[in-house]
Coordinates of C-alpha atoms and ligand atoms in Angstrom, one line a residue:
X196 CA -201.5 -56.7 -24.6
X197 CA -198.2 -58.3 -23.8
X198 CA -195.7 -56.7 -21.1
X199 CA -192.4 -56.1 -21.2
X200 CA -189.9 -55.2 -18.4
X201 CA -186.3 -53.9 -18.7
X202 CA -183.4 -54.5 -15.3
X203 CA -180.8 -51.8 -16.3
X204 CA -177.4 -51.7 -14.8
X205 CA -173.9 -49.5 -16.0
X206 CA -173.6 -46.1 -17.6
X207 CA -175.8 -43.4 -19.0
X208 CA -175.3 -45.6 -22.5
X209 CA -177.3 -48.6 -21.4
X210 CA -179.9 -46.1 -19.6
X211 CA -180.5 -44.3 -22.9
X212 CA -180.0 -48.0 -24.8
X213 CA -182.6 -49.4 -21.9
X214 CA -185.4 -46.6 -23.0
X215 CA -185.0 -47.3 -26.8
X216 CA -185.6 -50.4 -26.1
X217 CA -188.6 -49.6 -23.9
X218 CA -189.6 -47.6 -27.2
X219 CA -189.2 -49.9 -29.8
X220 CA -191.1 -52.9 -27.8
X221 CA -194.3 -50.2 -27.2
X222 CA -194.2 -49.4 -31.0
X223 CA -194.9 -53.0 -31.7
X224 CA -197.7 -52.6 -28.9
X225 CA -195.8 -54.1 -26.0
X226 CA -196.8 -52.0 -22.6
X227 CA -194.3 -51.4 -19.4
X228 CA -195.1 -53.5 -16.8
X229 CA -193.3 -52.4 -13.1
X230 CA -191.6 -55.6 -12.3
X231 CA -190.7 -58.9 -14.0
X232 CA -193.3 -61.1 -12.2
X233 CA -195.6 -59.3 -14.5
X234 CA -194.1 -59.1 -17.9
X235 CA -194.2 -61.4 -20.9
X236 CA -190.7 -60.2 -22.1
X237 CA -187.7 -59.5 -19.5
X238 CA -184.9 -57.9 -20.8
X239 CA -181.5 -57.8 -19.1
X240 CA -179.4 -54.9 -19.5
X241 CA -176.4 -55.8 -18.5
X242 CA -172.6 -53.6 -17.4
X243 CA -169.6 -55.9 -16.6
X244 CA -167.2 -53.1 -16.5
X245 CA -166.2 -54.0 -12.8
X246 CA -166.6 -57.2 -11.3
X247 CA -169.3 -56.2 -8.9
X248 CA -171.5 -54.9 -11.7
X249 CA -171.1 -58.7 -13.2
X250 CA -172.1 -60.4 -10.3
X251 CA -175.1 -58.2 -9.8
X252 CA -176.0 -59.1 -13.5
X253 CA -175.5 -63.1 -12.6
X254 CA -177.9 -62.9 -9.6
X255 CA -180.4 -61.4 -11.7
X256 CA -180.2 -63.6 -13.9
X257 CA -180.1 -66.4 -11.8
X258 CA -183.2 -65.2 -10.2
X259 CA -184.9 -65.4 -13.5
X260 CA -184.3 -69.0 -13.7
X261 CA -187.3 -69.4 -11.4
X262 CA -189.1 -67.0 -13.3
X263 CA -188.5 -69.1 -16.7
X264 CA -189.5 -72.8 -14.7
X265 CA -192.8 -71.1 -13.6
X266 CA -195.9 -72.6 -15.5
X267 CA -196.0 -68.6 -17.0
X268 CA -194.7 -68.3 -20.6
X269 CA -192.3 -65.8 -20.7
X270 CA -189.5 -64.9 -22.8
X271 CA -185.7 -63.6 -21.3
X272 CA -183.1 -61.8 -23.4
X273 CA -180.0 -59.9 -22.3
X274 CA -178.0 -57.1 -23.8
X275 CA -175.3 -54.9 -22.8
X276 CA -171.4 -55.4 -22.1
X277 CA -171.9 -58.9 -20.9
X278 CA -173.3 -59.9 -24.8
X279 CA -169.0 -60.7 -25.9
X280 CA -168.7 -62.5 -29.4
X281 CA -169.2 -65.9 -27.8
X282 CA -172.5 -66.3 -27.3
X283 CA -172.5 -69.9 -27.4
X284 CA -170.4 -70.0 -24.1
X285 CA -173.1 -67.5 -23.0
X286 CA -175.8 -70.1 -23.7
X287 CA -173.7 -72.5 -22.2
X288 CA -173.8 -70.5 -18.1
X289 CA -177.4 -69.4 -19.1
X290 CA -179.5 -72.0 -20.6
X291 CA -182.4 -70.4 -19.1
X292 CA -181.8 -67.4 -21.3
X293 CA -184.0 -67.0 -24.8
X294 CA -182.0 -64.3 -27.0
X295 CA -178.6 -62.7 -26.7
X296 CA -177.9 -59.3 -28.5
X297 CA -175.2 -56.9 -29.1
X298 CA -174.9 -53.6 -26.8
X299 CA -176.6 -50.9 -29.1
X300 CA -179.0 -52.9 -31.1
X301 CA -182.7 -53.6 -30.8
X302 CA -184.7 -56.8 -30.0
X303 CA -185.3 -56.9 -33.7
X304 CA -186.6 -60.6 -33.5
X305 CA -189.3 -59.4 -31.5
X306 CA -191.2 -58.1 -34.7
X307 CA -193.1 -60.0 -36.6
X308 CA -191.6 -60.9 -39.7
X309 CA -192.1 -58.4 -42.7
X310 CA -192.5 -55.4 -39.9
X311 CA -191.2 -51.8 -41.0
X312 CA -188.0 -51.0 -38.4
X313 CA -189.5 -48.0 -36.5
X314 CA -187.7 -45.6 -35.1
X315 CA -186.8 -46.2 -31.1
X316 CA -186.9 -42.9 -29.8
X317 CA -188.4 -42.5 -25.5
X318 CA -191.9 -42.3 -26.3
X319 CA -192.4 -40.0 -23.4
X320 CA -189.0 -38.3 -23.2
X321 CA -188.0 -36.5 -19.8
X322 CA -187.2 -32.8 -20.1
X323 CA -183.5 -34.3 -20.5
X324 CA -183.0 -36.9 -22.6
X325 CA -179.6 -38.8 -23.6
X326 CA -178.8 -39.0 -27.0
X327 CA -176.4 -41.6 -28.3
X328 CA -174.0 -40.1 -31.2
X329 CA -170.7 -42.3 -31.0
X330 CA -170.9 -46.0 -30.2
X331 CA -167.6 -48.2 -29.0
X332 CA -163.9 -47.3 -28.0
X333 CA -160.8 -47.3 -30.2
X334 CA -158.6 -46.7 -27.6
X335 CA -158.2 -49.8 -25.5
X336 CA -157.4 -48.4 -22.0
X337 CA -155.5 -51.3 -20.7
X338 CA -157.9 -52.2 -17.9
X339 CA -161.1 -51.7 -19.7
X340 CA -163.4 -54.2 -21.4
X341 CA -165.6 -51.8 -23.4
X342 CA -163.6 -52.1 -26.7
X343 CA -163.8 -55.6 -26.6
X344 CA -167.9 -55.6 -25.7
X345 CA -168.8 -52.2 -27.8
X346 CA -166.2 -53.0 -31.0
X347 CA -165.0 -50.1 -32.4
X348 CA -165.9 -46.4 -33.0
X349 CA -168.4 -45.7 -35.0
X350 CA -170.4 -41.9 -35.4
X351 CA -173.9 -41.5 -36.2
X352 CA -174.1 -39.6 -39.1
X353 CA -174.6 -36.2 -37.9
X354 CA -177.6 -35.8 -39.9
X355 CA -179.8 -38.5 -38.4
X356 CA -178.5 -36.9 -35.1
X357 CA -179.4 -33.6 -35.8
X358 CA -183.4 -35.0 -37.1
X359 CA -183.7 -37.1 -34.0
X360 CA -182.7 -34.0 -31.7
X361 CA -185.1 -31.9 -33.6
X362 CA -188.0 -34.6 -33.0
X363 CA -187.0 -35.1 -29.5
X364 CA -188.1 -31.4 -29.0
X365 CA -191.0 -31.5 -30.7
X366 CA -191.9 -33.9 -27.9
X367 CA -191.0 -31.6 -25.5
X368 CA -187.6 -32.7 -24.8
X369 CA -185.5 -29.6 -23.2
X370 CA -182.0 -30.7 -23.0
X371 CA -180.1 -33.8 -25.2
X372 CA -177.2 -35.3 -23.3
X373 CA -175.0 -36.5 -26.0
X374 CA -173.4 -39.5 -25.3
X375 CA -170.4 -41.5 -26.5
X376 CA -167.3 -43.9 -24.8
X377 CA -165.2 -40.8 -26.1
X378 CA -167.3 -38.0 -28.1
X379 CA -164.1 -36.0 -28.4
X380 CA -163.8 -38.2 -31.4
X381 CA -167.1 -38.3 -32.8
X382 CA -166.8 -37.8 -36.5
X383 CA -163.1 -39.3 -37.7
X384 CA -165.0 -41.9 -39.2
X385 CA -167.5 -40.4 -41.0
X386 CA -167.1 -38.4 -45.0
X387 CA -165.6 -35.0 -44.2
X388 CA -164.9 -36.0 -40.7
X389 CA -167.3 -33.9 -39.2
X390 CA -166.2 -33.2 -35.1
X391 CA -168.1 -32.5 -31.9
X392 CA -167.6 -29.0 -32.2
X393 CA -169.5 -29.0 -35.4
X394 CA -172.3 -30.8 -34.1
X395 CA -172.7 -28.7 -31.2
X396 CA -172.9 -25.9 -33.8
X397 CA -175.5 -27.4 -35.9
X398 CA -177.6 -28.3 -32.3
X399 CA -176.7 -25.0 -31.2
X400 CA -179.4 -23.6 -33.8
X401 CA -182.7 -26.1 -32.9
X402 CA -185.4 -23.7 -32.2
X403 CA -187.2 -24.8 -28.9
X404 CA -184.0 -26.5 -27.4
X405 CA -182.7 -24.9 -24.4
X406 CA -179.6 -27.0 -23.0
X407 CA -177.1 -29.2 -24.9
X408 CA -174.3 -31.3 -23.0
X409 CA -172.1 -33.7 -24.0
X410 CA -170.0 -37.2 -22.0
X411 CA -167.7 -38.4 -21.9
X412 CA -164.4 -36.5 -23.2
X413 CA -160.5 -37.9 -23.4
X414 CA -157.9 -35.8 -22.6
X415 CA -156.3 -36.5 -25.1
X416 CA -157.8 -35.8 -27.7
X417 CA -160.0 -32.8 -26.6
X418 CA -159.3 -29.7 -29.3
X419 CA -159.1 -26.6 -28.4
X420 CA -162.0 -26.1 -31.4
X421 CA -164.1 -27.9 -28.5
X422 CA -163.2 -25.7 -25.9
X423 CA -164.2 -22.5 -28.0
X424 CA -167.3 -24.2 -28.6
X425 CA -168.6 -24.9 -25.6
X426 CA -167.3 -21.2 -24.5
X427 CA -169.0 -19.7 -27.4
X428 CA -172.3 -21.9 -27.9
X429 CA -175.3 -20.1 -25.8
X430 CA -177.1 -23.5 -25.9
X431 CA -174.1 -25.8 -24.5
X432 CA -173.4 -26.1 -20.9
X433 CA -170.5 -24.9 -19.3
X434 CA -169.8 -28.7 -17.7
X435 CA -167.1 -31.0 -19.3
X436 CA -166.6 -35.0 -18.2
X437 CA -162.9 -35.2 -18.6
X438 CA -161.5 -39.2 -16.7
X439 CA -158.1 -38.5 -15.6
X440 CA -157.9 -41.9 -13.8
X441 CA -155.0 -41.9 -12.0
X442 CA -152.6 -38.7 -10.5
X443 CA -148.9 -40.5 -11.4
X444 CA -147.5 -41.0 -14.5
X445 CA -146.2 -44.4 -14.1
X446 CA -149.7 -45.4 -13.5
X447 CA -151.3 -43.5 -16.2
X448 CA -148.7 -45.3 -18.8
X449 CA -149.8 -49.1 -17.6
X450 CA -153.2 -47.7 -17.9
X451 CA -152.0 -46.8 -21.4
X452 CA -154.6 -43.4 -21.4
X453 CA -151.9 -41.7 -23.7
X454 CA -151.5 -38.6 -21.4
X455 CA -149.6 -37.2 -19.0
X456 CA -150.2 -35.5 -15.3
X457 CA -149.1 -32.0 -16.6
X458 CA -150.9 -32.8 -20.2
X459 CA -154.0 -33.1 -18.2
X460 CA -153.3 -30.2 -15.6
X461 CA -152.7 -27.7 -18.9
X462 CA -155.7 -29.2 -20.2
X463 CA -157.7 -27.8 -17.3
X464 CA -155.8 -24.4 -16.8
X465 CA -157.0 -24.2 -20.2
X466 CA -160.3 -24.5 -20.2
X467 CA -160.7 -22.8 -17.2
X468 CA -158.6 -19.7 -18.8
X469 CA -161.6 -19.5 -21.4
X470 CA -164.7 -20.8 -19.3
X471 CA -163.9 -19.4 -15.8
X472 CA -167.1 -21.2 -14.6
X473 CA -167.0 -24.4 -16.3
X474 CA -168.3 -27.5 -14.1
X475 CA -165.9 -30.1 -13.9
X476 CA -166.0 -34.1 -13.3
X477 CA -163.4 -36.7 -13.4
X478 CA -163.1 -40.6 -12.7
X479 CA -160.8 -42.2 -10.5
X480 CA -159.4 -45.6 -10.4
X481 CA -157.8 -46.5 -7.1
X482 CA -155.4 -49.6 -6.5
X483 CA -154.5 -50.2 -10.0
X484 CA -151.8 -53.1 -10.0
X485 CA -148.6 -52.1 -8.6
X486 CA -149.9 -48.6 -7.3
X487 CA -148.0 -47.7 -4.5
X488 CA -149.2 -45.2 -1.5
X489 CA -146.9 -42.4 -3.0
X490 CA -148.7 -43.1 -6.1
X491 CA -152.0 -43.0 -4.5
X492 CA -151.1 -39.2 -3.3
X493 CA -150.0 -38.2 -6.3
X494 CA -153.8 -38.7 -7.0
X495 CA -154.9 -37.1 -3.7
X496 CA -153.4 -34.2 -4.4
X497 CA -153.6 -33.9 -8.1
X498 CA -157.7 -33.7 -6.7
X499 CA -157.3 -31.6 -4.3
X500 CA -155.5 -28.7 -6.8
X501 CA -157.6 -29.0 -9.3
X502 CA -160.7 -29.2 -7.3
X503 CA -163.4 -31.0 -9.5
X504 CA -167.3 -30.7 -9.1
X505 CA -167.6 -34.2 -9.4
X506 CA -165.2 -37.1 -9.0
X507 CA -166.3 -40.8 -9.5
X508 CA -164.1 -43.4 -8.0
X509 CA -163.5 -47.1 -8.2
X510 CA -161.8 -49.9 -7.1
X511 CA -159.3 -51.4 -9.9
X512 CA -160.7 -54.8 -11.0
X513 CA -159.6 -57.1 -13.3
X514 CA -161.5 -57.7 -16.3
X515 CA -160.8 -61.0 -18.2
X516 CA -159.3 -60.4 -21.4
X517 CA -157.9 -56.6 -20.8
X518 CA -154.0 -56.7 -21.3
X519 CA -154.0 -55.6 -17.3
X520 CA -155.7 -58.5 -16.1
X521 CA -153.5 -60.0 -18.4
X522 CA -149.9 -58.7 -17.4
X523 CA -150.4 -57.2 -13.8
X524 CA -150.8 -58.7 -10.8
X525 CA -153.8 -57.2 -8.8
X526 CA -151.7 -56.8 -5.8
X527 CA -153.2 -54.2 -3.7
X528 CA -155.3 -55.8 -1.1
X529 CA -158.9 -55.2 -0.9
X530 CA -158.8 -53.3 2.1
X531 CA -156.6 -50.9 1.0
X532 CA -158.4 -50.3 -2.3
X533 CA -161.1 -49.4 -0.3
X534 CA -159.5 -47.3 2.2
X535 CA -158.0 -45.2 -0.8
X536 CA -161.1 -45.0 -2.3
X537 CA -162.5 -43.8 1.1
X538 CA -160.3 -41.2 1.2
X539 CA -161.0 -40.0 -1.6
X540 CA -164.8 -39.4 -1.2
X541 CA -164.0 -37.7 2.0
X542 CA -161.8 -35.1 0.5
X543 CA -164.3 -34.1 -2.7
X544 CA -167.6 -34.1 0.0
X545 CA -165.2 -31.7 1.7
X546 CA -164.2 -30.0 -1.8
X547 CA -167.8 -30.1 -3.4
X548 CA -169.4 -28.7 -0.4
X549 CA -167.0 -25.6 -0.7
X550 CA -167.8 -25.0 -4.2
X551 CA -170.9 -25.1 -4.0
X552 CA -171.0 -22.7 -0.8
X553 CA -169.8 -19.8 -3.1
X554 CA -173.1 -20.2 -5.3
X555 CA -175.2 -18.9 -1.8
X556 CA -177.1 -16.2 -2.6
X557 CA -176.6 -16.4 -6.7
X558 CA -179.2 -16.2 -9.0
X559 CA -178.7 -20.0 -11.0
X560 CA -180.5 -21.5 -14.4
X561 CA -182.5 -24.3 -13.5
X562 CA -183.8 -26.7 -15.7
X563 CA -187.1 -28.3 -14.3
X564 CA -186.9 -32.0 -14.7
X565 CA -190.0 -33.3 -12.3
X566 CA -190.9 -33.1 -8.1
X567 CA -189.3 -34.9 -5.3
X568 CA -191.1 -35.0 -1.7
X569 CA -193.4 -31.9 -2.8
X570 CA -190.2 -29.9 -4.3
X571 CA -189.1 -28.6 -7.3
X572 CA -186.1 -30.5 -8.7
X573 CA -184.1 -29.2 -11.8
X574 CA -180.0 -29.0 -12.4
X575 CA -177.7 -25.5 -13.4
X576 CA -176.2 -25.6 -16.0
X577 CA -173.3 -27.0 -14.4
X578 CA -174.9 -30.1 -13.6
X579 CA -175.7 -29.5 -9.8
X580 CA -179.1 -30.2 -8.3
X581 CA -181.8 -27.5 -7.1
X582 CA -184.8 -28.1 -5.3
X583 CA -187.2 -25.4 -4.6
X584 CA -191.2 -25.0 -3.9
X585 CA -193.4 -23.2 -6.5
X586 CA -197.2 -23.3 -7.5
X587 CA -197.7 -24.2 -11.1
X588 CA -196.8 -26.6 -13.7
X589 CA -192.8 -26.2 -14.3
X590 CA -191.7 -29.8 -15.9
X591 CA -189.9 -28.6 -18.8
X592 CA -189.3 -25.0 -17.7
X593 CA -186.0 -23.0 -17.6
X594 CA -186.1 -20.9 -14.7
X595 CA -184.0 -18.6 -12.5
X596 CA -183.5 -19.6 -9.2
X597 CA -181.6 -17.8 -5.7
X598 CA -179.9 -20.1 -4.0
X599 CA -180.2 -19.7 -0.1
X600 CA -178.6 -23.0 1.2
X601 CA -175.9 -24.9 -0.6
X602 CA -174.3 -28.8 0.5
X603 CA -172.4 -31.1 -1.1
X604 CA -174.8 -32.9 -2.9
X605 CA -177.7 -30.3 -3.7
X606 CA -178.3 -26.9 -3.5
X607 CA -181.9 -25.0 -2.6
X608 CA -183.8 -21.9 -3.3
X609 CA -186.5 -19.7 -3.9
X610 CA -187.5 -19.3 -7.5
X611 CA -187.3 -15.5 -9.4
X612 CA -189.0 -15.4 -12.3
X613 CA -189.4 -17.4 -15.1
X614 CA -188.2 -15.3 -17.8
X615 CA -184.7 -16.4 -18.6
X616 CA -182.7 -13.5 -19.9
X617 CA -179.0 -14.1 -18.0
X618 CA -176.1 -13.8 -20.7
X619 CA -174.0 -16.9 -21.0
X620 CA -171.6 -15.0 -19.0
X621 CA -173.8 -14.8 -15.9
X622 CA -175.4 -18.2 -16.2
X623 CA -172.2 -19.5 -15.7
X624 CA -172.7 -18.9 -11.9
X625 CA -169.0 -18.2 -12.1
X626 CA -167.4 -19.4 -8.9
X627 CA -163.9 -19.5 -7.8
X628 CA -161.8 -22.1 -6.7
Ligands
SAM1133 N1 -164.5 -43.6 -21.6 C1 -164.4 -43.1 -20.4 C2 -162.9 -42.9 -20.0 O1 -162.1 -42.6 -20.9 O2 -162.6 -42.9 -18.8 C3 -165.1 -43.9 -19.3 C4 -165.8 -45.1 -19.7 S1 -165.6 -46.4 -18.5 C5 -166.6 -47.6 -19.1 C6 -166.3 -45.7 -17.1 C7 -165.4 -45.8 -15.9 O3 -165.3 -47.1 -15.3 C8 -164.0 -45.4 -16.1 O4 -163.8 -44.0 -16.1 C9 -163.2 -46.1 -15.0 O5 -163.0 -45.2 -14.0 C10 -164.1 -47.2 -14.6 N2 -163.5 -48.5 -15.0 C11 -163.4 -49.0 -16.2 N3 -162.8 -50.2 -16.1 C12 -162.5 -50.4 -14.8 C13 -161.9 -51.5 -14.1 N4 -161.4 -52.5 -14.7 N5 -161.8 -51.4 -12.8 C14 -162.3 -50.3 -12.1 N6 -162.9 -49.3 -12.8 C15 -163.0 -49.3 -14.1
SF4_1134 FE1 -162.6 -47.8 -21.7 FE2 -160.5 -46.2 -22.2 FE3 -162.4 -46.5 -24.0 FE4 -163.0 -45.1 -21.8 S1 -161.5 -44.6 -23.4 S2 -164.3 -46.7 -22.8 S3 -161.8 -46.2 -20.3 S4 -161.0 -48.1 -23.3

């Protein structure tokens, strides 16, 4: 049987791309093999959203160079956002390098001719499982590279994504992550424009589904129809993904993210006004051309008001072909990126650790995903991580779960009883700021 071993790098999207991949190549009776010493078929999946993600991808695949001039036949193809229109030039810098394909398709060539397509859905799906439903950006942030990697927008009709969530539970699948560059505007593109809210309405219904949540949003063009959905919708969690990128204005125009500061602060009073316990996560890029420290706080504190569960931060870097790499200067030194971006891990450990303080001693919903060092390990519905010990076999299992020690990364427990019967109200774990 041949073998078959997939390097992933970048976002949730290539993860979830990376295992229907895995999928589709077992279908046509390929089998995983654990490193790519071993397999007949490597594939690359590649990010080059920042610079450092690139040159991780270019010492892998330098690496596999040796791989390709061993006497062993094997075959190397890469995906993901390093995969741009010119492929020749690709060829060109990697010679060693078999097949190129688009982020989002399948190693089709791999079939023999005359095959059926199959469908590439995890053949051994986790409890949670990511579910792709929008692929590409329209909006053309003016330091990121996705639109011109991913092409444009384009929804899955919601259909197909309803049938795959329904077979994803039928193989035990407990949760479906719905994934998108933006899936606040899943839908525009598709007959009667169909929106998010509607499809977490239609998922809301699958019999055997417990959880349903949904990244990554844009604030501007989250609806308030969303909001009520997510307050309203027992199966959705109360956890939103919502980039603000940058606490100044000024910044936030070059970055050409069509908000404002106060846009984005009403945005969060209001969802908070309707889901008091809603998790929260933002991204953060630090040292964008021309950001000045004053700038810089406006983003400190911006963080420290709004007080997010999560807060991913990076470094600006200049992407070739983005108009800021284009028009701006990268200007702010290295060491001062990083210093910023220091700071601002410090502050949310500080912030995250407070949150999650007020959840000692509450009774949380816990989503069983697998065992870590003899522990239970699930997440809340809010996204944060629970360990706890219990006999028996609880992969897949919602349970209820006292929390009697809290930090900033995890939180851990004793387990209750497995019969779930909170209201959404009280799963919410609602904690104040
Ligand atoms: N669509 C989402 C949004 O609107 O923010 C995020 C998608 S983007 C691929 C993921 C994160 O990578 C962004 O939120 C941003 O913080 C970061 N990112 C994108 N381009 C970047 C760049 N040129 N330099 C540093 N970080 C970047
Ligand atoms: Fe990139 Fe902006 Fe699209 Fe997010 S919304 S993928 S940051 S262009």
């Amino acid at each position: 049987m041949p073998g078959y071993y997939i390097w992933t790098v970048g976002c949730q999207m290539n993860k979830a791309e990376s295992e229907r991949i895995g999928s589709y190549l077992e279908q046509l009776g390929y089998q995983p093999r654990e490193s790519a010493g071993e397999a007949d078929l490597v594939v690359v999946n590649s990010c080059v959203v920042r610079q450092s993600a690139e040159s991780r991808v270019v010492h892998k695949l330098d690496a596999l160079r040796s791989l390709k001039n061993s006497c062993r036949e094997v075959t190397v193809a890469v995906t993901g956002c390093l995969v741009d229109s010119n492929v020749d030039l690709l060829r060109q810098s990697f010679p060693h390098v078999d097949h190129f394909f688009k982020p989002g398709e399948l190693p089709r060539w791999v079939a023999p001719q005359g095959t059926e397509t199959v469908p590439a859905l995890p053949r051994h799906p986790s409890a949670s499982t990511f579910v792709p439903i929008i692929q590409g950006c329209n909006n053309f942030c003016s330091y990121c590279i996705v639109p011109y990697r991913r092409d444009r927008e384009k929804s899955r009709p919601m259909a197909e994504v309803v049938c795959e969530v329904n077979e994803l539970v039928r193989r035990g699948v407990k949760e479906v992550i719905l994934l998108g560059q933006n899936v606040d505007s899943y839908g525009h593109d598709l007959p009667g424009s169909p929106d998010l809210a509607d499809l977490l309405a239609e998922l809301d219904g699958t019999d055997g589904l417990a959880r349903v949540r949904f990244l990554t949003s844009h604030p501007k063009d989250m609806s308030l129809k969303l909001i009520e959905a997510v307050a309203r919708l027992g199966k959705v969690c109360e956890d939103i993904s919502l980039p603000v990128q940058s606490g100044d204005d000024e910044i936030l125009k070059a970055m050409r993210r069509g908000y404002t500061v106060e846009h984005y602060r009403q945005l969060i009073a209001g969802i908070r006004r309707r889901i008091p316990g809603i998790a929260l996560s933002t991204d953060v890029i630090v040292g964008f051309p021309a950001e000045t420290e004053q700038q810089f706080e406006g983003t400190v504190s911006l963080l420290s008001e709004l007080r997010f569960d999560t807060v991913h931060v990076a470094a600006y870097s200049p992407r070739p072909g983005t108009f800021a790499a284009r028009e701006f200067r990268d200007d702010v030194p290295r060491a001062v990126k990083r210093e910023r971006l220091n700071r601002i891990e410090q502050l949310q450990k500080k912030v995250v650790a407070e949150i999650n303080a007020r959840l000692l001693g509450r009774t949380v919903e816990v989503l069983v995903e697998g065992k870590k060092k003899g522990k239970w390990q699930g997440r809340t519905r809010g996204g944060k991580l629970v360990f706890f010990s219990s006999d028996g076999d609880l992969p897949g299992q919602v349970v209820n779960v006292s929390i009697e020690k809290t930090g900033p990364w995890s939180l851990q427990g004793s387990i209750e009883s497995r019969n779930v019967n909170l209201d959404k109200e009280e799963k919410w774990g609602t904690v104040s700021r």
